[in-house]
């Protein structure tokens, strides 16, 4: 198949998507034909990052870049992030198109009158959105970090960062080069300890590699990102980011170091709420049952995971058992 000055071999991949298998004849190329990924976003000028194993190159100006504005706001307001109910796609479209909201900080300046004046937004709906915005003002550090939309930072990475830094100021002031060096030193020391049969040192930011650290460094070094974070966390309408509680083995007995699986519908708490409670006490929640699972908390309509727990002899709890463990962990 001819393409420009060269010839490529194409085959059908999957149902319809063509796949370029190889170049059978390379044609001449002028210097102007070559594409180079820009080092900075052509819209906002922020640094561009590309994480290892990913094809996409991403702008790090997510909090203020005009090209990302709508999706960044929708992510910020999503249920697993700041959880602002009612701030959906149609409303965000209007707020951005009318230039009422440019960054996440502008969300916290919205009032009932402004919202009620928009299409398909009566006064009652406007009141509900404002109430949801107010309710979102006390997120955990992990939720807040996830809401920022940092390239490569999903919920689990946000939790790792929150557990390590505890507070927002420490995260903003992080010395990423120093952390990377310390991580290498501990990895080297632990390799030596393993050979000697000694207990390892606690890892530093386990699961976060050098490429992701570089993404974090670039994101937090962007002055515009820091300005938006400052606007979010200061002033009359400030978001008060809650510092992460450090689990303590002596006050979290029954949870510290234990692995839990949640399945089925719990009577009075959601699985997300139960997961947050378990992790705040030093436990770990995973998605599948194995011989390494300590507890399975089963609600109504629990299925294959409950059966697997019985097969492996894993302790099965209901919500009452879990609540009893919570109370005992406080004593």
mmCIF file of C-alpha atoms in Angstrom:
data_model
loop_
_atom_site.group_PDB
_atom_site.id
_atom_site.type_symbol
_atom_site.label_atom_id
_atom_site.label_comp_id
_atom_site.label_asym_id
_atom_site.label_seq_id
_atom_site.Cartn_x
_atom_site.Cartn_y
_atom_site.Cartn_z
ATOM 1 C CA UNK A 1 0.000 0.000 0.000
ATOM 2 C CA UNK A 2 1.501 3.368 -1.047
ATOM 3 C CA UNK A 3 1.591 6.104 1.552
ATOM 4 C CA UNK A 4 3.402 9.298 0.633
ATOM 5 C CA UNK A 5 6.808 8.294 -0.728
ATOM 6 C CA UNK A 6 6.959 4.919 1.031
ATOM 7 C CA UNK A 7 5.178 1.566 0.915
ATOM 8 C CA UNK A 8 3.720 -0.113 3.988
ATOM 9 C CA UNK A 9 2.122 -3.500 4.649
ATOM 10 C CA UNK A 10 -1.309 -3.297 6.286
ATOM 11 C CA UNK A 11 -3.475 -6.093 7.676
ATOM 12 C CA UNK A 12 -6.872 -6.296 9.280
ATOM 13 C CA UNK A 13 -6.640 -6.305 13.070
ATOM 14 C CA UNK A 14 -9.643 -7.211 15.201
ATOM 15 C CA UNK A 15 -12.932 -6.462 13.467
ATOM 16 C CA UNK A 16 -12.123 -3.443 11.339
ATOM 17 C CA UNK A 17 -9.088 -1.551 12.586
ATOM 18 C CA UNK A 18 -6.158 -1.706 10.125
ATOM 19 C CA UNK A 19 -2.694 -2.377 11.538
ATOM 20 C CA UNK A 20 0.538 -1.251 9.914
ATOM 21 C CA UNK A 21 2.705 -4.374 10.046
ATOM 22 C CA UNK A 22 5.887 -3.088 8.451
ATOM 23 C CA UNK A 23 7.445 -0.653 6.004
ATOM 24 C CA UNK A 24 8.396 -2.578 2.885
ATOM 25 C CA UNK A 25 9.888 0.373 1.044
ATOM 26 C CA UNK A 26 10.923 3.582 2.753
ATOM 27 C CA UNK A 27 10.774 6.649 0.571
ATOM 28 C CA UNK A 28 12.800 9.843 0.819
ATOM 29 C CA UNK A 29 11.919 12.163 3.694
ATOM 30 C CA UNK A 30 12.514 15.874 3.967
ATOM 31 C CA UNK A 31 13.385 17.377 7.333
ATOM 32 C CA UNK A 32 10.017 19.139 7.319
ATOM 33 C CA UNK A 33 8.213 15.765 7.131
ATOM 34 C CA UNK A 34 9.433 14.692 10.544
ATOM 35 C CA UNK A 35 7.137 15.205 13.532
ATOM 36 C CA UNK A 36 8.534 16.014 16.936
ATOM 37 C CA UNK A 37 6.323 15.959 20.004
ATOM 38 C CA UNK A 38 6.362 19.449 21.530
ATOM 39 C CA UNK A 39 8.037 19.765 24.916
ATOM 40 C CA UNK A 40 5.393 22.297 25.959
ATOM 41 C CA UNK A 41 1.637 22.437 25.448
ATOM 42 C CA UNK A 42 0.822 24.613 22.401
ATOM 43 C CA UNK A 43 -2.279 25.976 24.203
ATOM 44 C CA UNK A 44 -1.051 26.872 27.708
ATOM 45 C CA UNK A 45 2.752 26.439 27.549
ATOM 46 C CA UNK A 46 2.971 23.846 30.347
ATOM 47 C CA UNK A 47 5.514 21.028 30.236
ATOM 48 C CA UNK A 48 4.473 17.821 28.464
ATOM 49 C CA UNK A 49 5.021 14.380 30.048
ATOM 50 C CA UNK A 50 4.851 10.876 28.632
ATOM 51 C CA UNK A 51 4.774 8.065 31.171
ATOM 52 C CA UNK A 52 6.578 4.799 30.503
ATOM 53 C CA UNK A 53 4.302 2.275 28.820
ATOM 54 C CA UNK A 54 1.831 4.902 27.616
ATOM 55 C CA UNK A 55 1.461 6.151 24.053
ATOM 56 C CA UNK A 56 -0.100 9.482 25.039
ATOM 57 C CA UNK A 57 1.888 12.610 25.817
ATOM 58 C CA UNK A 58 0.036 14.803 28.300
ATOM 59 C CA UNK A 59 0.020 18.477 29.196
ATOM 60 C CA UNK A 60 0.712 19.087 32.904
ATOM 61 C CA UNK A 61 -1.402 22.251 33.017
ATOM 62 C CA UNK A 62 -4.621 20.408 33.766
ATOM 63 C CA UNK A 63 -5.919 22.893 36.332
ATOM 64 C CA UNK A 64 -5.876 25.875 33.978
ATOM 65 C CA UNK A 65 -5.229 24.702 30.384
ATOM 66 C CA UNK A 66 -8.088 25.948 28.183
ATOM 67 C CA UNK A 67 -7.985 22.836 25.983
ATOM 68 C CA UNK A 68 -8.583 20.562 28.994
ATOM 69 C CA UNK A 69 -10.961 22.778 30.928
ATOM 70 C CA UNK A 70 -14.261 20.897 30.622
ATOM 71 C CA UNK A 71 -12.856 17.422 31.218
ATOM 72 C CA UNK A 72 -10.662 18.664 34.066
ATOM 73 C CA UNK A 73 -13.709 20.167 35.799
ATOM 74 C CA UNK A 74 -15.803 17.026 35.265
ATOM 75 C CA UNK A 75 -13.010 14.898 36.741
ATOM 76 C CA UNK A 76 -12.600 17.290 39.683
ATOM 77 C CA UNK A 77 -16.326 17.065 40.491
ATOM 78 C CA UNK A 78 -16.653 13.304 39.903
ATOM 79 C CA UNK A 79 -17.893 10.938 42.605
ATOM 80 C CA UNK A 80 -14.493 9.438 43.447
ATOM 81 C CA UNK A 81 -12.857 12.873 43.490
ATOM 82 C CA UNK A 82 -14.599 15.873 45.131
ATOM 83 C CA UNK A 83 -18.045 14.256 44.711
ATOM 84 C CA UNK A 84 -20.033 17.375 43.702
ATOM 85 C CA UNK A 85 -23.420 15.914 42.817
ATOM 86 C CA UNK A 86 -25.253 17.745 40.050
ATOM 87 C CA UNK A 87 -22.157 19.251 38.438
ATOM 88 C CA UNK A 88 -22.491 17.187 35.278
ATOM 89 C CA UNK A 89 -21.570 17.555 31.642
ATOM 90 C CA UNK A 90 -24.409 19.848 30.517
ATOM 91 C CA UNK A 91 -23.909 22.243 33.416
ATOM 92 C CA UNK A 92 -20.120 22.289 32.989
ATOM 93 C CA UNK A 93 -20.566 23.007 29.266
ATOM 94 C CA UNK A 94 -22.572 26.124 30.082
ATOM 95 C CA UNK A 95 -20.273 27.303 32.864
ATOM 96 C CA UNK A 96 -17.200 27.010 30.638
ATOM 97 C CA UNK A 97 -18.788 28.322 27.438
ATOM 98 C CA UNK A 98 -20.080 31.396 29.287
ATOM 99 C CA UNK A 99 -16.655 31.787 30.979
ATOM 100 C CA UNK A 100 -18.223 31.678 34.436
ATOM 101 C CA UNK A 101 -15.812 28.919 35.493
ATOM 102 C CA UNK A 102 -12.225 28.714 34.247
ATOM 103 C CA UNK A 103 -10.567 26.640 36.975
ATOM 104 C CA UNK A 104 -11.775 24.347 39.792
ATOM 105 C CA UNK A 105 -11.372 27.260 42.233
ATOM 106 C CA UNK A 106 -14.166 29.121 40.424
ATOM 107 C CA UNK A 107 -16.615 26.339 41.332
ATOM 108 C CA UNK A 108 -16.487 27.471 44.960
ATOM 109 C CA UNK A 109 -17.526 31.000 44.029
ATOM 110 C CA UNK A 110 -20.783 29.904 42.370
ATOM 111 C CA UNK A 111 -24.045 31.037 43.951
ATOM 112 C CA UNK A 112 -27.714 30.169 43.549
ATOM 113 C CA UNK A 113 -28.521 33.242 41.463
ATOM 114 C CA UNK A 114 -25.783 32.518 38.915
ATOM 115 C CA UNK A 115 -26.752 28.862 38.544
ATOM 116 C CA UNK A 116 -30.512 29.514 38.461
ATOM 117 C CA UNK A 117 -30.005 31.810 35.474
ATOM 118 C CA UNK A 118 -28.635 28.992 33.319
ATOM 119 C CA UNK A 119 -30.614 26.789 30.947
ATOM 120 C CA UNK A 120 -32.482 23.868 32.558
ATOM 121 C CA UNK A 121 -31.456 25.050 36.020
ATOM 122 C CA UNK A 122 -34.350 26.057 38.234
ATOM 123 C CA UNK A 123 -33.867 27.557 41.671
ATOM 124 C CA UNK A 124 -34.288 24.208 43.437
ATOM 125 C CA UNK A 125 -31.620 22.557 41.251
ATOM 126 C CA UNK A 126 -29.323 25.545 41.814
ATOM 127 C CA UNK A 127 -29.753 25.220 45.591
ATOM 128 C CA UNK A 128 -28.928 21.500 45.390
ATOM 129 C CA UNK A 129 -25.719 22.128 43.431
ATOM 130 C CA UNK A 130 -24.585 24.868 45.827
ATOM 131 C CA UNK A 131 -25.274 22.527 48.764
ATOM 132 C CA UNK A 132 -23.220 19.780 47.072
ATOM 133 C CA UNK A 133 -20.359 22.235 46.510
ATOM 134 C CA UNK A 134 -20.459 23.229 50.177
ATOM 135 C CA UNK A 135 -20.477 19.579 51.229
ATOM 136 C CA UNK A 136 -17.321 18.908 49.191
ATOM 137 C CA UNK A 137 -15.195 21.425 51.080
ATOM 138 C CA UNK A 138 -13.584 18.958 53.505
ATOM 139 C CA UNK A 139 -11.987 16.220 51.357
ATOM 140 C CA UNK A 140 -9.286 13.848 52.478
ATOM 141 C CA UNK A 141 -5.846 14.555 51.052
ATOM 142 C CA UNK A 142 -6.137 11.443 48.854
ATOM 143 C CA UNK A 143 -9.417 12.605 47.289
ATOM 144 C CA UNK A 144 -8.076 16.115 46.729
ATOM 145 C CA UNK A 145 -4.889 14.863 45.056
ATOM 146 C CA UNK A 146 -6.885 12.522 42.804
ATOM 147 C CA UNK A 147 -9.241 15.394 41.900
ATOM 148 C CA UNK A 148 -6.331 17.511 40.638
ATOM 149 C CA UNK A 149 -6.027 15.261 37.577
ATOM 150 C CA UNK A 150 -2.249 14.867 37.685
ATOM 151 C CA UNK A 151 -1.046 12.714 34.753
ATOM 152 C CA UNK A 152 -0.537 9.151 35.963
ATOM 153 C CA UNK A 153 -2.146 9.705 39.375
ATOM 154 C CA UNK A 154 -5.197 7.517 39.909
ATOM 155 C CA UNK A 155 -6.947 6.745 43.183
ATOM 156 C CA UNK A 156 -4.402 4.230 44.464
ATOM 157 C CA UNK A 157 -1.402 6.467 43.713
ATOM 158 C CA UNK A 158 -3.222 9.373 45.400
ATOM 159 C CA UNK A 159 -3.643 7.214 48.518
ATOM 160 C CA UNK A 160 0.062 6.286 48.504
ATOM 161 C CA UNK A 161 0.997 9.970 48.272
ATOM 162 C CA UNK A 162 -1.450 10.936 51.026
ATOM 163 C CA UNK A 163 -0.153 8.221 53.330
ATOM 164 C CA UNK A 164 3.457 9.331 52.766
ATOM 165 C CA UNK A 165 3.067 13.112 52.964
ATOM 166 C CA UNK A 166 0.065 13.246 55.380
ATOM 167 C CA UNK A 167 -0.600 16.949 54.649
ATOM 168 C CA UNK A 168 -0.959 19.073 51.501
ATOM 169 C CA UNK A 169 1.867 21.478 52.380
ATOM 170 C CA UNK A 170 4.380 18.625 52.625
ATOM 171 C CA UNK A 171 3.304 17.355 49.209
ATOM 172 C CA UNK A 172 3.606 20.803 47.628
ATOM 173 C CA UNK A 173 7.091 21.252 49.113
ATOM 174 C CA UNK A 174 8.338 17.757 48.205
ATOM 175 C CA UNK A 175 11.945 17.361 47.063
ATOM 176 C CA UNK A 176 11.312 14.797 44.321
ATOM 177 C CA UNK A 177 14.982 14.400 43.424
ATOM 178 C CA UNK A 178 15.802 13.708 47.072
ATOM 179 C CA UNK A 179 12.931 11.244 47.411
ATOM 180 C CA UNK A 180 14.024 9.391 44.265
ATOM 181 C CA UNK A 181 17.573 9.130 45.634
ATOM 182 C CA UNK A 182 16.337 7.888 49.020
ATOM 183 C CA UNK A 183 14.117 5.338 47.280
ATOM 184 C CA UNK A 184 17.139 3.974 45.370
ATOM 185 C CA UNK A 185 19.219 3.787 48.567
ATOM 186 C CA UNK A 186 16.526 1.831 50.436
ATOM 187 C CA UNK A 187 16.000 -0.530 47.499
ATOM 188 C CA UNK A 188 19.763 -1.216 47.454
ATOM 189 C CA UNK A 189 19.871 -1.700 51.223
ATOM 190 C CA UNK A 190 16.871 -4.037 51.167
ATOM 191 C CA UNK A 191 18.489 -6.160 48.464
ATOM 192 C CA UNK A 192 21.506 -6.543 50.757
ATOM 193 C CA UNK A 193 19.292 -7.292 53.758
ATOM 194 C CA UNK A 194 17.456 -9.977 51.797
ATOM 195 C CA UNK A 195 20.777 -11.696 51.035
ATOM 196 C CA UNK A 196 21.646 -11.559 54.741
ATOM 197 C CA UNK A 197 18.206 -12.843 55.768
ATOM 198 C CA UNK A 198 17.353 -9.604 57.609
ATOM 199 C CA UNK A 199 14.040 -7.753 57.787
ATOM 200 C CA UNK A 200 13.667 -5.048 55.076
ATOM 201 C CA UNK A 201 13.342 -1.323 55.686
ATOM 202 C CA UNK A 202 9.930 0.229 54.924
ATOM 203 C CA UNK A 203 9.822 1.171 51.205
ATOM 204 C CA UNK A 204 9.510 4.788 50.074
ATOM 205 C CA UNK A 205 6.438 5.527 47.917
ATOM 206 C CA UNK A 206 6.082 1.886 46.921
ATOM 207 C CA UNK A 207 4.510 1.605 43.467
ATOM 208 C CA UNK A 208 5.622 5.069 42.336
ATOM 209 C CA UNK A 209 8.538 4.978 39.909
ATOM 210 C CA UNK A 210 10.883 7.673 38.561
ATOM 211 C CA UNK A 211 8.679 8.542 35.541
ATOM 212 C CA UNK A 212 5.661 9.206 37.753
ATOM 213 C CA UNK A 213 7.799 11.222 40.172
ATOM 214 C CA UNK A 214 8.892 13.353 37.226
ATOM 215 C CA UNK A 215 5.248 13.861 36.255
ATOM 216 C CA UNK A 216 4.481 14.969 39.823
ATOM 217 C CA UNK A 217 7.475 17.291 39.868
ATOM 218 C CA UNK A 218 6.428 18.935 36.613
ATOM 219 C CA UNK A 219 2.800 19.307 37.706
ATOM 220 C CA UNK A 220 3.639 20.933 41.026
ATOM 221 C CA UNK A 221 6.342 23.119 39.484
ATOM 222 C CA UNK A 222 3.812 24.803 37.170
ATOM 223 C CA UNK A 223 3.124 28.192 38.724
ATOM 224 C CA UNK A 224 -0.431 28.253 37.371
ATOM 225 C CA UNK A 225 -1.218 24.893 39.012
ATOM 226 C CA UNK A 226 0.123 26.144 42.334
ATOM 227 C CA UNK A 227 -1.947 29.324 41.990
ATOM 228 C CA UNK A 228 -5.150 27.329 41.465
ATOM 229 C CA UNK A 229 -4.354 25.094 44.458
ATOM 230 C CA UNK A 230 -3.724 28.224 46.565
ATOM 231 C CA UNK A 231 -7.045 29.708 45.400
ATOM 232 C CA UNK A 232 -8.820 26.461 46.269
ATOM 233 C CA UNK A 233 -7.395 26.270 49.783
ATOM 234 C CA UNK A 234 -7.498 29.896 50.945
ATOM 235 C CA UNK A 235 -10.059 32.619 51.454
ATOM 236 C CA UNK A 236 -13.699 32.670 52.529
ATOM 237 C CA UNK A 237 -14.740 29.779 50.264
ATOM 238 C CA UNK A 238 -11.670 27.650 50.962
ATOM 239 C CA UNK A 239 -11.484 23.885 50.650
ATOM 240 C CA UNK A 240 -10.080 22.509 53.911
ATOM 241 C CA UNK A 241 -8.040 19.475 52.940
ATOM 242 C CA UNK A 242 -7.979 17.000 55.817
ATOM 243 C CA UNK A 243 -4.577 15.628 56.766
ATOM 244 C CA UNK A 244 -4.266 11.880 56.397
ATOM 245 C CA UNK A 245 -4.363 9.888 59.607
ATOM 246 C CA UNK A 246 -1.325 7.703 60.110
ATOM 247 C CA UNK A 247 -2.486 4.203 61.072
ATOM 248 C CA UNK A 248 -0.961 3.056 64.374
ATOM 249 C CA UNK A 249 -0.695 -0.621 65.129
ATOM 250 C CA UNK A 250 -1.453 -0.217 68.867
ATOM 251 C CA UNK A 251 -4.701 1.686 68.227
ATOM 252 C CA UNK A 252 -5.804 -0.237 65.129
ATOM 253 C CA UNK A 253 -5.603 -3.817 66.303
ATOM 254 C CA UNK A 254 -7.420 -6.187 64.002
ATOM 255 C CA UNK A 255 -6.796 -3.982 60.969
ATOM 256 C CA UNK A 256 -3.107 -3.129 60.758
ATOM 257 C CA UNK A 257 -1.444 -5.273 58.096
ATOM 258 C CA UNK A 258 -4.627 -7.258 57.383
ATOM 259 C CA UNK A 259 -6.114 -7.804 53.912
ATOM 260 C CA UNK A 260 -9.870 -7.422 53.367
ATOM 261 C CA UNK A 261 -12.208 -8.154 50.453
ATOM 262 C CA UNK A 262 -15.632 -6.456 50.269
ATOM 263 C CA UNK A 263 -18.492 -8.134 48.429
ATOM 264 C CA UNK A 264 -22.241 -7.678 48.187
ATOM 265 C CA UNK A 265 -24.348 -4.759 49.451
ATOM 266 C CA UNK A 266 -23.796 -3.667 53.054
ATOM 267 C CA UNK A 267 -26.929 -2.523 54.962
ATOM 268 C CA UNK A 268 -25.924 0.983 56.067
ATOM 269 C CA UNK A 269 -22.576 1.902 54.475
ATOM 270 C CA UNK A 270 -21.363 1.846 50.905
ATOM 271 C CA UNK A 271 -18.400 -0.286 49.926
ATOM 272 C CA UNK A 272 -16.414 2.889 49.282
ATOM 273 C CA UNK A 273 -17.118 4.099 52.832
ATOM 274 C CA UNK A 274 -16.186 0.728 54.303
ATOM 275 C CA UNK A 275 -12.977 0.697 52.262
ATOM 276 C CA UNK A 276 -12.019 4.170 53.509
ATOM 277 C CA UNK A 277 -12.623 3.120 57.129
ATOM 278 C CA UNK A 278 -10.543 -0.040 56.785
ATOM 279 C CA UNK A 279 -7.651 1.759 55.080
ATOM 280 C CA UNK A 280 -7.714 4.594 57.636
ATOM 281 C CA UNK A 281 -6.994 1.977 60.297
ATOM 282 C CA UNK A 282 -4.080 0.400 58.460
ATOM 283 C CA UNK A 283 -5.914 -2.380 56.635
ATOM 284 C CA UNK A 284 -5.694 -3.135 52.927
ATOM 285 C CA UNK A 285 -8.697 -3.716 50.648
ATOM 286 C CA UNK A 286 -8.191 -5.826 47.519
ATOM 287 C CA UNK A 287 -10.537 -6.962 44.764
ATOM 288 C CA UNK A 288 -10.139 -10.746 44.800
ATOM 289 C CA UNK A 289 -10.071 -13.527 47.388
ATOM 290 C CA UNK A 290 -6.907 -15.595 47.782
ATOM 291 C CA UNK A 291 -5.116 -17.627 50.433
ATOM 292 C CA UNK A 292 -3.502 -14.348 51.548
ATOM 293 C CA UNK A 293 -6.884 -12.747 52.346
ATOM 294 C CA UNK A 294 -7.561 -12.325 56.066
ATOM 295 C CA UNK A 295 -11.234 -11.299 55.977
ATOM 296 C CA UNK A 296 -14.129 -11.187 53.520
ATOM 297 C CA UNK A 297 -16.858 -8.723 54.490
ATOM 298 C CA UNK A 298 -20.027 -9.990 52.816
ATOM 299 C CA UNK A 299 -23.274 -8.081 52.384
ATOM 300 C CA UNK A 300 -26.487 -8.955 50.607
ATOM 301 C CA UNK A 301 -26.241 -10.689 47.218
ATOM 302 C CA UNK A 302 -22.609 -11.687 47.774
ATOM 303 C CA UNK A 303 -21.602 -14.073 45.009
ATOM 304 C CA UNK A 304 -18.483 -15.856 43.839
ATOM 305 C CA UNK A 305 -16.143 -14.061 46.253
ATOM 306 C CA UNK A 306 -18.104 -15.395 49.236
ATOM 307 C CA UNK A 307 -18.019 -18.914 47.790
ATOM 308 C CA UNK A 308 -14.261 -18.628 47.275
ATOM 309 C CA UNK A 309 -13.830 -17.469 50.877
ATOM 310 C CA UNK A 310 -15.650 -20.570 52.129
ATOM 311 C CA UNK A 311 -13.528 -22.800 49.874
ATOM 312 C CA UNK A 312 -10.275 -21.310 51.214
ATOM 313 C CA UNK A 313 -11.419 -21.102 54.828
ATOM 314 C CA UNK A 314 -11.152 -17.309 54.956
ATOM 315 C CA UNK A 315 -12.958 -15.622 57.860
ATOM 316 C CA UNK A 316 -16.262 -14.109 56.684
ATOM 317 C CA UNK A 317 -17.672 -10.995 58.376
ATOM 318 C CA UNK A 318 -20.966 -9.148 58.084
ATOM 319 C CA UNK A 319 -21.401 -5.423 58.704
ATOM 320 C CA UNK A 320 -22.080 -5.966 62.435
ATOM 321 C CA UNK A 321 -18.772 -7.869 62.761
ATOM 322 C CA UNK A 322 -16.937 -5.089 60.932
ATOM 323 C CA UNK A 323 -18.450 -2.398 63.161
ATOM 324 C CA UNK A 324 -17.435 -4.399 66.242
ATOM 325 C CA UNK A 325 -13.863 -4.505 64.922
ATOM 326 C CA UNK A 326 -13.950 -0.739 64.400
ATOM 327 C CA UNK A 327 -15.050 -0.194 68.008
ATOM 328 C CA UNK A 328 -12.456 -2.602 69.386
ATOM 329 C CA UNK A 329 -9.716 -0.927 67.344
ATOM 330 C CA UNK A 330 -10.344 2.338 69.218
ATOM 331 C CA UNK A 331 -9.748 0.820 72.626
#
